Short mmCIF file of C-alpha atoms in Angstrom, two decimals:
data_model
loop_
_atom_site.label_atom_id
_atom_site.label_comp_id
_atom_site.label_asym_id
_atom_site.label_seq_id
_atom_site.Cartn_x
_atom_site.Cartn_y
_atom_site.Cartn_z
CA ASP A 208 96.03 32.04 78.11
CA GLN A 209 99.68 31.91 77.77
CA VAL A 210 102.03 31.75 74.78
CA LEU A 211 104.97 29.42 75.20
CA HIS A 212 108.20 29.56 73.28
CA ILE A 213 109.84 26.20 72.62
CA VAL A 214 112.82 25.11 70.56
CA PRO A 215 112.43 21.41 70.03
CA GLU A 216 115.67 19.59 70.07
CA THR A 217 114.90 16.14 68.53
CA ILE A 218 112.60 14.50 66.09
CA GLN A 219 110.88 12.89 69.03
CA GLN A 220 110.17 16.16 70.58
CA VAL A 221 108.89 17.59 67.31
CA HIS A 222 106.46 14.60 66.97
CA HIS A 223 105.23 15.11 70.44
CA LEU A 224 104.59 18.66 69.99
CA GLN A 225 102.69 17.97 66.77
CA LEU A 226 100.55 15.48 68.74
CA LEU A 227 100.04 18.03 71.48
CA CYS A 228 98.87 20.60 68.92
CA SER A 229 96.54 18.39 67.18
CA THR A 230 95.08 16.66 70.38
CA PHE A 231 94.40 19.84 72.27
CA MET A 232 93.69 21.91 69.11
CA LEU A 233 96.28 24.45 70.30
CA ASP A 234 96.70 27.71 68.48
CA LEU A 235 100.01 27.66 66.53
CA TRP A 236 101.52 31.16 66.25
CA LYS A 237 104.74 30.10 64.80
CA PRO A 238 105.09 28.25 62.53
CA LEU A 239 101.73 28.36 60.87
CA LEU A 240 101.15 24.68 60.52
CA PRO A 241 102.08 21.68 62.75
CA GLU A 242 103.85 19.92 59.76
CA ASP A 243 106.20 22.94 59.67
CA ILE A 244 107.48 22.36 63.17
CA ARG A 245 111.22 21.55 62.93
CA ALA A 246 114.00 20.76 65.33
CA GLY A 247 116.16 23.73 66.19
CA GLU A 248 113.49 26.26 65.12
CA ASP A 249 111.37 28.57 67.20
CA LEU A 250 107.84 27.43 68.17
CA HIS A 251 105.27 29.72 69.65
CA ILE A 252 102.04 28.26 70.90
CA ARG A 253 99.08 29.78 72.57
CA VAL A 254 97.63 27.61 75.23
CA PRO A 255 94.14 28.26 76.54
CA ALA A 256 94.05 28.92 80.18
CA PRO A 257 92.40 25.76 81.33
CA LEU A 258 94.95 23.62 79.49
CA VAL A 259 98.10 25.49 80.60
CA GLN A 260 98.82 23.18 83.64
CA GLU A 261 98.25 19.91 81.57
CA VAL A 262 100.31 21.17 78.60
CA LYS A 263 103.21 22.18 80.75
CA GLU A 264 103.08 18.80 82.54
CA SER A 265 103.15 16.99 79.33
CA LEU A 266 106.20 19.04 78.18
CA ALA A 267 107.96 18.43 81.38
CA GLN A 268 107.21 14.64 81.08
CA HIS A 269 108.86 14.68 77.71
CA MET A 270 111.91 16.83 78.94
CA ILE A 271 110.85 19.63 76.46
CA SER A 272 111.99 22.87 77.84
CA TYR A 273 109.86 25.94 77.38
CA ARG A 274 109.80 29.69 78.21
CA VAL A 275 106.57 31.61 78.85
CA LEU A 276 106.68 34.31 76.14
CA ILE A 277 103.33 35.85 77.08
CA PRO A 278 102.09 35.13 80.58
CA ASP A 279 98.59 36.64 79.88
CA VAL A 280 97.33 37.10 76.48
CA GLN A 281 94.19 38.98 77.51
CA LYS A 282 96.25 41.47 79.35
CA LEU A 283 98.38 42.30 76.41
CA VAL A 284 95.20 42.60 74.15
CA ASP A 285 93.66 45.00 76.65
CA GLN A 286 96.88 47.00 76.87
CA SER A 287 96.93 47.37 73.08
CA MET A 288 93.66 48.92 73.05
CA PRO A 289 93.26 52.72 73.30
CA ARG A 290 93.07 53.86 76.79
CA GLU A 291 89.31 54.70 76.85
CA LYS A 292 88.37 51.19 75.81
CA SER A 293 90.86 49.39 77.96
CA SER A 294 89.31 47.89 81.03
CA HIS A 295 92.58 46.75 82.30
CA ARG A 296 93.70 48.91 85.05
CA GLU A 297 94.50 47.91 88.64
CA VAL A 298 91.93 49.87 90.56
CA SER A 299 91.44 49.01 94.11
CA GLY A 300 89.18 51.07 96.45
CA GLY A 301 88.94 53.73 93.76
CA TYR A 302 92.67 54.15 93.42
CA VAL A 303 94.46 53.48 90.29
CA TYR A 304 97.66 51.56 91.09
CA THR A 305 98.87 51.48 87.38
CA GLU A 306 99.28 55.11 87.14
CA TYR A 307 101.79 57.51 88.65
CA HIS A 308 100.37 59.88 91.30
CA PRO A 309 101.34 63.31 92.42
CA MET A 310 102.10 63.89 96.12
CA GLU A 311 98.69 65.28 97.01
CA GLU A 312 97.08 62.12 95.91
CA ILE A 313 99.61 59.91 97.67
CA TYR A 314 98.82 61.94 101.01
CA GLN A 315 95.17 61.22 100.49
CA TRP A 316 95.83 57.64 99.65
CA MET A 317 97.67 57.04 102.90
CA THR A 318 94.76 58.58 104.83
CA GLN A 319 92.28 56.32 102.99
CA ILE A 320 94.45 53.18 103.40
CA GLN A 321 94.54 53.67 107.22
CA LYS A 322 90.88 54.33 107.30
CA ASN A 323 89.86 51.32 105.25
CA ASN A 324 92.28 48.90 107.08
CA SER A 325 92.40 50.26 110.56
CA GLU A 326 92.74 46.91 112.06
CA LEU A 327 96.19 46.49 110.44
CA VAL A 328 97.51 49.84 109.33
CA THR A 329 98.38 53.03 111.13
CA GLN A 330 99.90 56.13 109.70
CA HIS A 331 102.73 57.85 111.73
CA ILE A 332 104.76 61.01 111.37
CA LEU A 333 108.47 60.48 110.74
CA GLY A 334 109.45 64.19 110.36
CA LYS A 335 109.37 67.09 108.12
CA THR A 336 111.05 67.84 104.89
CA PHE A 337 113.13 70.98 104.19
CA GLU A 338 110.07 72.75 102.68
CA ASN A 339 108.25 71.76 105.85
CA ARG A 340 106.06 68.93 104.41
CA THR A 341 105.14 66.12 106.73
CA MET A 342 106.81 62.75 106.08
CA TYR A 343 104.51 59.87 106.99
CA TYR A 344 105.16 56.13 107.06
CA LEU A 345 102.56 53.40 107.24
CA GLN A 346 102.98 50.67 109.85
CA ILE A 347 101.34 47.37 108.88
CA SER A 348 101.11 45.18 111.97
CA GLN A 349 98.83 42.49 112.93
CA PRO A 350 97.82 42.74 116.62
CA SER A 351 99.51 40.15 118.65
CA ASN A 352 100.83 39.55 122.17
CA LYS A 353 104.44 38.97 120.94
CA THR A 354 106.85 41.64 119.84
CA LYS A 355 107.63 41.43 116.28
CA LYS A 356 110.73 42.07 114.16
CA ILE A 357 110.47 44.89 111.64
CA ILE A 358 111.01 45.22 107.96
CA TRP A 359 111.54 48.68 106.85
CA MET A 360 111.09 49.82 103.28
CA ASP A 361 111.43 53.37 101.93
CA CYS A 362 110.64 54.58 98.33
CA GLY A 363 111.42 57.75 96.45
CA ILE A 364 114.69 58.92 98.01
CA HIS A 365 115.53 60.11 94.57
CA ALA A 366 112.84 62.38 93.10
CA ARG A 367 112.92 61.23 89.30
CA GLU A 368 112.59 57.49 90.16
CA TRP A 369 108.77 57.55 89.87
CA ILE A 370 108.45 53.71 89.70
CA SER A 371 109.78 53.55 93.24
CA PRO A 372 106.83 55.33 95.17
CA ALA A 373 104.54 53.45 92.65
CA PHE A 374 105.97 50.25 94.04
CA CYS A 375 105.62 51.15 97.66
CA GLN A 376 101.85 51.88 97.07
CA TRP A 377 101.52 48.81 95.17
CA PHE A 378 103.12 46.76 97.89
CA VAL A 379 100.92 48.07 100.60
CA LYS A 380 97.79 47.39 98.46
CA GLU A 381 98.99 43.81 97.75
CA ILE A 382 99.56 43.07 101.46
CA LEU A 383 96.13 44.36 102.47
CA GLN A 384 94.26 42.73 99.67
CA ASN A 385 95.77 39.32 100.26
CA TYR A 386 96.76 38.79 103.92
CA LYS A 387 93.78 36.86 104.74
CA THR A 388 93.91 34.57 101.79
CA ASP A 389 97.50 34.32 101.00
CA PRO A 390 99.27 31.88 103.31
CA LYS A 391 102.69 33.40 102.66
CA ILE A 392 101.53 36.97 103.45
CA SER A 393 99.55 35.86 106.54
CA ARG A 394 102.65 34.03 107.88
CA PHE A 395 104.76 37.13 107.36
CA LEU A 396 102.30 39.20 109.34
CA GLN A 397 102.18 36.82 112.22
CA ASN A 398 105.89 37.19 112.72
CA LEU A 399 106.82 40.59 111.18
CA ASP A 400 105.74 44.20 110.91
CA PHE A 401 106.12 46.19 107.75
CA TYR A 402 107.03 49.85 107.96
CA VAL A 403 106.60 51.49 104.61
CA LEU A 404 107.65 55.09 103.77
CA PRO A 405 106.11 55.66 100.32
CA VAL A 406 107.99 59.00 99.50
CA LEU A 407 111.11 59.99 101.40
CA ASN A 408 112.15 62.88 99.31
CA ILE A 409 108.81 64.58 99.07
CA ASP A 410 110.14 68.12 98.08
CA GLY A 411 112.11 66.59 95.28
CA TYR A 412 109.23 64.43 94.10
CA ILE A 413 106.86 67.38 93.83
CA TYR A 414 109.60 69.22 92.03
CA SER A 415 109.86 66.48 89.45
CA TRP A 416 106.14 66.69 88.85
CA GLU A 417 105.98 70.51 88.54
CA LYS A 418 109.29 71.82 87.29
CA ASP A 419 111.99 69.12 86.25
CA ARG A 420 111.02 65.52 85.53
CA LEU A 421 114.64 64.52 85.91
CA TRP A 422 115.33 66.18 89.29
CA ARG A 423 117.13 63.76 91.77
CA LYS A 424 117.98 65.62 94.95
CA SER A 425 116.16 67.26 97.77
CA ARG A 426 115.30 71.04 97.55
CA SER A 427 117.35 72.62 100.32
CA PRO A 428 119.11 75.73 99.24
CA TYR A 429 122.89 76.33 99.30
CA GLU A 430 125.28 79.01 98.47
CA ASN A 431 122.91 81.72 99.20
CA GLY A 432 119.98 80.31 97.42
CA THR A 433 121.79 79.98 94.04
CA CYS A 434 121.89 76.31 94.12
CA TYR A 435 119.45 73.60 95.39
CA GLY A 436 119.40 70.04 96.70
CA THR A 437 121.43 67.40 98.45
CA ASP A 438 121.58 63.82 97.06
CA LEU A 439 119.99 62.18 100.15
CA ASN A 440 121.48 58.88 99.39
CA ARG A 441 124.96 60.43 99.79
CA ASN A 442 123.88 62.23 103.07
CA PHE A 443 123.94 59.36 105.68
CA ASN A 444 126.63 58.82 108.18
CA SER A 445 128.42 56.02 106.39
CA SER A 446 131.98 57.01 105.29
CA TRP A 447 130.32 60.28 104.56
CA GLY A 448 131.97 62.37 102.03
CA SER A 449 134.80 59.95 101.14
CA VAL A 450 133.94 58.65 97.58
CA GLY A 451 131.59 59.03 94.76
CA VAL A 452 130.27 62.34 95.95
CA SER A 453 130.68 66.00 95.21
CA PHE A 454 131.13 68.86 97.61
CA ASN A 455 129.67 71.09 94.96
CA CYS A 456 126.03 71.92 95.37
CA SER A 457 125.52 72.06 91.60
CA SER A 458 126.34 68.30 91.40
CA ASP A 459 123.63 65.63 91.33
CA VAL A 460 125.69 63.68 94.02
CA PHE A 461 126.21 66.65 96.34
CA CYS A 462 126.48 65.07 99.72
CA GLY A 463 125.28 67.97 101.76
CA SER A 464 127.30 70.15 104.34
CA GLY A 465 127.83 67.20 106.66
CA PRO A 466 126.39 63.76 107.40
CA GLU A 467 122.62 63.98 108.21
CA SER A 468 122.75 67.68 107.32
CA GLU A 469 119.31 67.36 105.68
CA PRO A 470 116.03 67.08 107.70
CA GLU A 471 114.76 64.18 105.56
CA THR A 472 117.88 62.21 106.39
CA ARG A 473 117.68 63.06 110.05
CA ALA A 474 114.07 62.00 110.25
CA VAL A 475 114.78 58.55 108.81
CA ALA A 476 118.03 58.09 110.69
CA GLN A 477 116.50 58.93 114.01
CA PHE A 478 113.68 56.65 113.65
CA ILE A 479 115.87 53.78 112.51
CA ARG A 480 118.49 54.25 115.14
CA ASN A 481 115.69 54.14 117.84
CA LYS A 482 114.32 50.89 116.48
CA LYS A 483 117.38 49.28 115.31
CA SER A 484 117.39 46.26 117.56
CA ASP A 485 114.08 45.24 116.18
CA ILE A 486 114.75 45.93 112.53
CA LEU A 487 115.62 42.71 110.74
CA CYS A 488 115.75 44.10 107.23
CA TYR A 489 116.26 47.50 105.65
CA LEU A 490 115.01 47.97 102.00
CA THR A 491 115.40 51.07 99.93
CA ILE A 492 113.84 51.27 96.54
CA HIS A 493 115.34 53.02 93.45
CA SER A 494 115.38 52.92 89.81
CA TYR A 495 116.71 52.11 87.27
CA GLY A 496 119.21 49.29 86.55
CA GLN A 497 117.57 46.00 87.57
CA LEU A 498 119.84 45.33 90.39
CA ILE A 499 119.74 44.14 94.03
CA LEU A 500 122.65 45.83 95.73
CA THR A 501 124.38 44.87 98.88
CA PRO A 502 126.72 46.81 101.16
CA TYR A 503 129.07 48.47 100.61
CA GLY A 504 129.56 51.33 98.16
CA SER A 505 132.53 52.93 99.73
CA THR A 506 134.76 49.84 99.72
CA THR A 507 134.98 46.54 98.11
CA THR A 508 135.70 44.86 101.51
CA PRO A 509 132.66 42.61 102.00
CA PRO A 510 130.44 43.03 105.06
CA SER A 511 130.63 40.37 107.81
CA ASN A 512 127.51 38.61 106.80
CA ASN A 513 128.13 38.79 102.99
CA GLU A 514 127.37 35.12 102.43
CA GLU A 515 123.91 35.46 103.93
CA LEU A 516 123.26 38.74 102.34
CA MET A 517 124.27 37.33 98.89
CA GLN A 518 122.26 34.24 99.28
CA VAL A 519 119.04 35.99 100.15
CA ALA A 520 119.64 38.43 97.35
CA LYS A 521 120.23 35.68 94.74
CA GLU A 522 117.06 33.92 95.79
CA ALA A 523 115.02 37.04 95.40
CA ALA A 524 116.52 37.84 92.06
CA ALA A 525 115.66 34.28 90.89
CA ALA A 526 112.10 34.65 92.17
CA LEU A 527 111.88 38.01 90.42
CA THR A 528 113.09 36.65 87.15
CA GLY A 529 110.72 33.75 87.46
CA LYS A 530 107.88 36.02 86.99
CA TYR A 531 108.44 37.70 83.67
CA GLY A 532 111.95 36.83 82.77
CA THR A 533 113.32 40.25 83.90
CA SER A 534 116.98 39.66 84.76
CA TYR A 535 118.47 41.24 87.82
CA LYS A 536 122.15 41.41 88.86
CA VAL A 537 123.22 41.00 92.54
CA GLY A 538 126.15 42.25 94.20
CA SER A 539 127.75 45.02 96.24
CA THR A 540 127.42 48.58 94.94
CA ALA A 541 131.18 49.01 94.86
CA LEU A 542 131.67 45.99 92.72
CA ILE A 543 128.93 46.01 90.26
CA LEU A 544 127.83 49.74 90.01
CA TYR A 545 130.15 52.47 91.19
CA SER A 546 131.75 53.75 94.42
CA ASN A 547 129.71 55.90 96.75
CA SER A 548 129.58 56.89 100.31
CA GLY A 549 126.85 58.01 102.59
CA SER A 550 124.14 55.74 101.32
CA SER A 551 121.20 54.95 103.52
CA ARG A 552 121.65 51.19 102.93
CA ASP A 553 125.41 51.24 103.96
CA TRP A 554 124.46 53.24 107.06
CA ALA A 555 121.62 50.88 108.03
CA HIS A 556 124.05 47.99 107.90
CA THR A 557 126.87 49.61 109.83
CA ILE A 558 124.46 50.35 112.74
CA GLY A 559 123.67 46.76 112.96
CA ILE A 560 120.78 45.90 110.61
CA PRO A 561 121.82 42.54 109.15
CA LEU A 562 119.96 42.51 105.94
CA SER A 563 120.16 45.76 104.11
CA TYR A 564 119.43 45.96 100.35
CA THR A 565 119.02 48.66 97.61
CA PHE A 566 116.68 47.51 94.79
CA GLU A 567 117.10 49.28 91.43
CA LEU A 568 113.89 48.44 89.61
CA ARG A 569 113.17 48.40 85.92
CA ASP A 570 114.43 49.14 83.37
CA ASN A 571 117.94 48.88 81.92
CA GLY A 572 118.13 52.28 80.35
CA THR A 573 115.56 51.92 77.52
CA HIS A 574 113.20 54.27 79.21
CA GLY A 575 115.34 54.84 82.29
CA PHE A 576 113.62 57.12 84.86
CA VAL A 577 110.66 57.77 82.57
CA LEU A 578 109.29 54.29 82.78
CA PRO A 579 105.85 54.10 81.05
CA ALA A 580 103.01 53.56 83.45
CA ASP A 581 102.10 50.41 81.68
CA GLN A 582 105.15 48.90 83.21
CA ILE A 583 104.05 49.65 86.70
CA GLN A 584 102.11 46.50 87.00
CA PRO A 585 104.65 44.07 85.73
CA THR A 586 107.45 45.59 87.65
CA CYS A 587 105.53 45.67 90.96
CA GLU A 588 104.30 42.10 90.42
CA GLU A 589 107.65 40.71 89.76
CA THR A 590 109.21 42.58 92.63
CA MET A 591 106.52 41.40 94.94
CA ASP B 259 146.18 46.48 77.94
CA ILE B 260 148.14 47.88 75.14
CA ASP B 261 151.17 49.57 76.36
CA GLY B 262 151.45 53.22 75.40
CA VAL B 263 148.15 53.11 73.39
CA GLY B 264 145.30 52.33 75.69
CA HIS B 265 142.77 49.58 76.67
CA LYS B 266 141.16 47.36 74.21
CA TYR B 267 137.95 45.33 74.79
CA TYR B 268 136.60 42.42 72.80
CA LEU B 269 132.97 42.16 72.83
CA ASP B 270 130.28 39.47 72.03
CA LEU B 271 126.95 41.19 71.74
CA GLU B 272 123.43 40.24 70.97
CA LEU B 273 121.29 42.97 69.42
CA GLU B 274 117.67 42.82 70.19
CA ASP B 275 115.16 44.37 67.72
CA VAL B 276 113.14 46.91 69.79
CA LEU B 277 110.24 46.47 67.43
CA ASP B 278 110.30 42.73 67.31
CA ASN B 279 111.40 41.25 70.59
CA ASP B 280 112.11 37.86 69.27
CA ARG B 281 114.65 39.07 66.70
CA THR B 282 118.17 38.99 67.71
CA VAL B 283 121.38 39.40 65.84
CA ASN B 284 124.80 38.45 67.10
CA CYS B 285 127.69 40.88 66.86
CA THR B 286 131.36 41.14 67.75
CA ALA B 287 133.05 44.41 68.56
CA GLU B 288 136.42 45.73 69.42
CA VAL B 289 136.58 49.00 71.44
CA LEU B 290 139.77 50.79 71.93
CA TYR B 291 139.97 53.55 74.65
CA HIS B 292 142.92 55.78 74.13
CA LEU B 293 145.32 56.40 76.96
CA GLY B 294 144.62 59.34 79.08
CA SER B 295 142.60 61.03 76.40
CA LYS B 296 139.49 62.88 77.33
CA THR B 297 139.17 64.40 74.05
CA SER B 298 139.12 61.65 71.62
CA ALA B 299 136.24 59.10 71.23
CA PRO B 300 136.98 55.46 71.56
CA ASP B 301 137.75 53.55 68.34
CA VAL B 302 135.02 51.08 67.50
CA GLN B 303 134.89 48.12 65.08
CA LEU B 304 131.64 46.40 64.76
CA THR B 305 130.76 43.26 62.75
CA VAL B 306 127.15 42.16 62.38
CA GLN B 307 126.80 38.45 62.07
CA GLY B 308 123.51 38.06 60.13
CA GLU B 309 121.02 40.27 58.74
CA LEU B 310 118.94 43.12 59.99
CA ARG B 311 115.27 43.12 59.34
CA SER B 312 114.20 45.08 56.25
CA THR B 313 112.31 48.20 57.15
CA GLU B 314 111.86 49.41 53.64
CA GLU B 315 107.99 49.83 53.84
CA ALA B 316 107.96 51.64 57.09
CA ASP B 317 110.91 53.83 56.08
CA LYS B 318 109.09 54.86 52.99
CA GLU B 319 105.98 55.61 54.72
CA PHE B 320 107.74 57.74 57.42
CA TYR B 321 109.74 59.54 54.73
CA HIS B 322 106.62 60.51 52.66
CA ARG B 323 104.70 61.51 55.89
CA ILE B 324 107.33 63.98 56.95
CA ARG B 325 108.12 65.28 53.53
CA SER B 326 104.42 66.04 52.96
CA LEU B 327 103.97 67.98 56.28
CA GLU B 328 102.99 71.54 55.57
CA LYS B 329 104.89 72.83 58.62
CA GLU B 330 108.12 71.57 59.90
CA LEU B 331 107.72 69.06 62.71
CA VAL B 332 108.37 70.36 66.20
CA ALA B 333 107.89 68.34 69.46
CA GLU B 334 109.02 68.22 73.08
CA ASN B 335 109.30 65.85 75.91
CA ILE B 336 109.54 62.47 74.28
CA PRO B 337 108.50 60.41 76.18
CA ASP B 338 106.36 62.58 78.39
CA SER B 339 106.61 62.48 82.21
CA HIS B 340 104.58 59.31 82.38
CA GLY B 341 106.58 57.50 79.89
CA ASN B 342 104.09 57.91 76.86
CA VAL B 343 105.04 58.48 73.20
CA PRO B 344 102.33 59.24 70.82
CA PRO B 345 102.47 56.65 67.96
CA GLU B 346 103.24 59.18 65.34
CA LEU B 347 106.30 60.34 67.15
CA GLU B 348 107.67 56.97 67.80
CA PRO B 349 109.96 56.99 64.62
CA ILE B 350 111.30 60.48 65.84
CA HIS B 351 111.97 58.84 69.18
CA LEU B 352 113.99 56.03 67.59
CA LEU B 353 115.92 58.60 65.45
CA ALA B 354 116.82 60.43 68.64
CA TRP B 355 118.06 57.30 70.00
CA ALA B 356 120.30 56.84 67.16
CA ALA B 357 121.54 60.52 67.39
CA SER B 358 122.10 59.92 71.07
CA GLY B 359 124.20 56.90 70.25
CA TYR B 360 126.58 59.14 68.35
CA VAL B 361 126.89 61.68 71.11
CA ILE B 362 127.45 58.91 73.74
CA TRP B 363 130.07 57.32 71.58
CA GLN B 364 132.00 60.63 71.23
CA ASN B 365 131.82 61.17 74.98
CA SER B 366 132.45 57.75 76.50
CA THR B 367 135.36 56.76 78.62
CA GLU B 368 135.92 53.58 80.62
CA ASN B 369 134.28 55.33 83.43
CA THR B 370 131.06 56.51 81.95
CA ASN B 371 127.64 54.78 81.41
CA PHE B 372 125.23 56.79 79.46
CA ASN B 373 121.62 56.36 78.60
CA LEU B 374 119.09 58.57 76.77
CA ALA B 375 116.87 59.92 79.46
CA GLN B 376 114.38 61.96 77.34
CA VAL B 377 114.13 63.99 74.11
CA LYS B 378 113.80 67.44 75.40
CA HIS B 379 113.06 69.08 72.02
CA VAL B 380 113.07 68.20 68.29
CA LYS B 381 112.77 70.50 65.34
CA GLN B 382 112.61 69.39 61.73
CA VAL B 383 114.71 71.60 59.37
CA LYS B 384 113.48 71.56 55.77
CA ARG B 385 116.44 70.93 53.26
CA ASN B 386 116.95 71.38 49.52
CA ASP B 387 118.36 67.90 49.12
CA GLU B 388 116.55 64.52 49.80
CA ASP B 389 117.58 64.09 53.40
CA LEU B 390 115.35 64.77 56.37
CA GLN B 391 117.04 66.90 59.02
CA PHE B 392 116.12 66.84 62.64
CA ASP B 393 117.73 69.04 65.27
CA PHE B 394 117.53 67.37 68.62
CA VAL B 395 118.15 68.43 72.26
CA VAL B 396 118.45 65.13 74.01
CA LEU B 397 118.93 64.68 77.79
CA LEU B 398 121.58 62.11 78.51
CA HIS B 399 121.88 60.51 81.94
CA GLU B 400 125.26 59.40 83.09
CA MET B 401 125.19 56.73 85.74
CA VAL B 402 128.36 57.39 87.62
CA SER B 403 127.92 61.05 88.24
CA GLN B 404 124.21 60.73 88.04
CA GLU B 405 124.09 63.94 86.02
CA VAL B 406 121.50 64.53 83.27
CA LEU B 407 122.85 66.84 80.75
CA PRO B 408 121.34 68.34 77.59
CA TRP B 409 123.15 67.80 74.36
CA GLN B 410 122.36 69.34 70.90
CA VAL B 411 122.75 67.09 67.93
CA THR B 412 121.64 67.33 64.35
CA LEU B 413 120.64 64.07 62.45
CA LEU B 414 120.23 63.63 58.81
CA TRP B 415 118.08 60.69 57.59
CA HIS B 416 117.17 59.15 54.33
CA PRO B 417 115.45 55.86 53.61
CA GLN B 418 118.22 54.33 51.61
CA ARG B 419 121.15 56.26 52.96
CA GLY B 420 120.10 55.84 56.65
CA ALA B 421 121.12 58.01 59.61
CA ARG B 422 124.16 60.35 59.77
CA VAL B 423 125.36 62.99 62.02
CA PRO B 424 126.82 65.77 59.92
CA GLN B 425 130.28 67.12 60.93
#
């Protein structure tokens, strides 16, 4: 069932809406009675699921514009129930995708995913973190005799941005659940491989679970162990150290002792450098801000393929907004956010990867980094 | 640009009621950032065009609930790591937001972008007069530096008199 928001513009539209309500016996939420429908005033109607298509077509025929206020009434009802009674959790293969998971569980999840989908998924070692934890990525690749181009996506470069690893996990689940039945996904897999790194900054992520929820950086020590962490997204070799950084370890944008000084950065950079001629698109997922960011952060001079970058990004943003109305802004970091150097996205572009984007997921500051778990599903669905 | 004074911004804003997503109110504002001054807050003039929803009932209920607590309210980490806020703490969360607004205003320049990241700690302080007093430690996230810094702020609240930060 959906609830539609309409503002009738003319008497004719009002009459048509009144007709619709009585013919289909629609549930008027606002106003209470059909006779109270007025031009210029808000109208909210609940349309039962089997009638949604027909009603929308009828509205379109009469040039009545509408907005979907509630895309799924049942979902909202379930969510408003206390947790124990709520049956609405996205559980697949025993894993709850609508909750945040600690690193231990994400490691187990990767093993399970490969086990359950071995025809498509292989788990590989990328490298090690400072605290010696193994960094794994998942390769989703449909066996074929042609070499395929690669789309790389990493999540969790900043520890506190929990929605980011949640999205990577959701993404993998969606692909694996739907590749046989969804024509778009199956076409993707015929021509492309997905490489997904669910958590890049594992040490930092664990630290944000155990010690400081709002930690951002890695956990490598500096200044004789009196200060910890490099901002991994300032540590790549793209105008490293030039702008939007600090050389002081106590800063949240400390760029490290040199480009690629951190093992996590090196692990990612080495891999991408080796495969760069096959990588079509580099995606790095962050929060928050609701932005799709293009190169560069260190200069406002646009990249050579800026038109293409912007066009693709704008289409992505429009598709995203189409789902739940969440608005995303599109543009280069230097122009719409702030100046920074050493970002992974800029580096990927400078070594020749044509489509390179940073996604800043929900929200806009209301919850910021501490996005409630009940927003995992809508955030991931719209971003898909 | 106002020579010798600073930069003035004229804004058209739409306020959305957090507790009633359909409700919006238009506002206009003028913000003046003083030249070179890191120690003075920007001047703000705000005009609300329309009415804000009456919250009399809920205000009264909250006020009486807190006044009748045997022990002063104390809480931490709102929301918790997973983004949850227990329903009875939701009004405290909203008051923290208001208190943060004051701190953010006092510390804003043209190069900052603050958001409340989390309420680290709140303690109610019983008073002899009719106001409720809450001492907050709020964590503010600043977008450009990416720093998350704790700030102490005391907020007074009364159902009719509203929220104030005492000087």
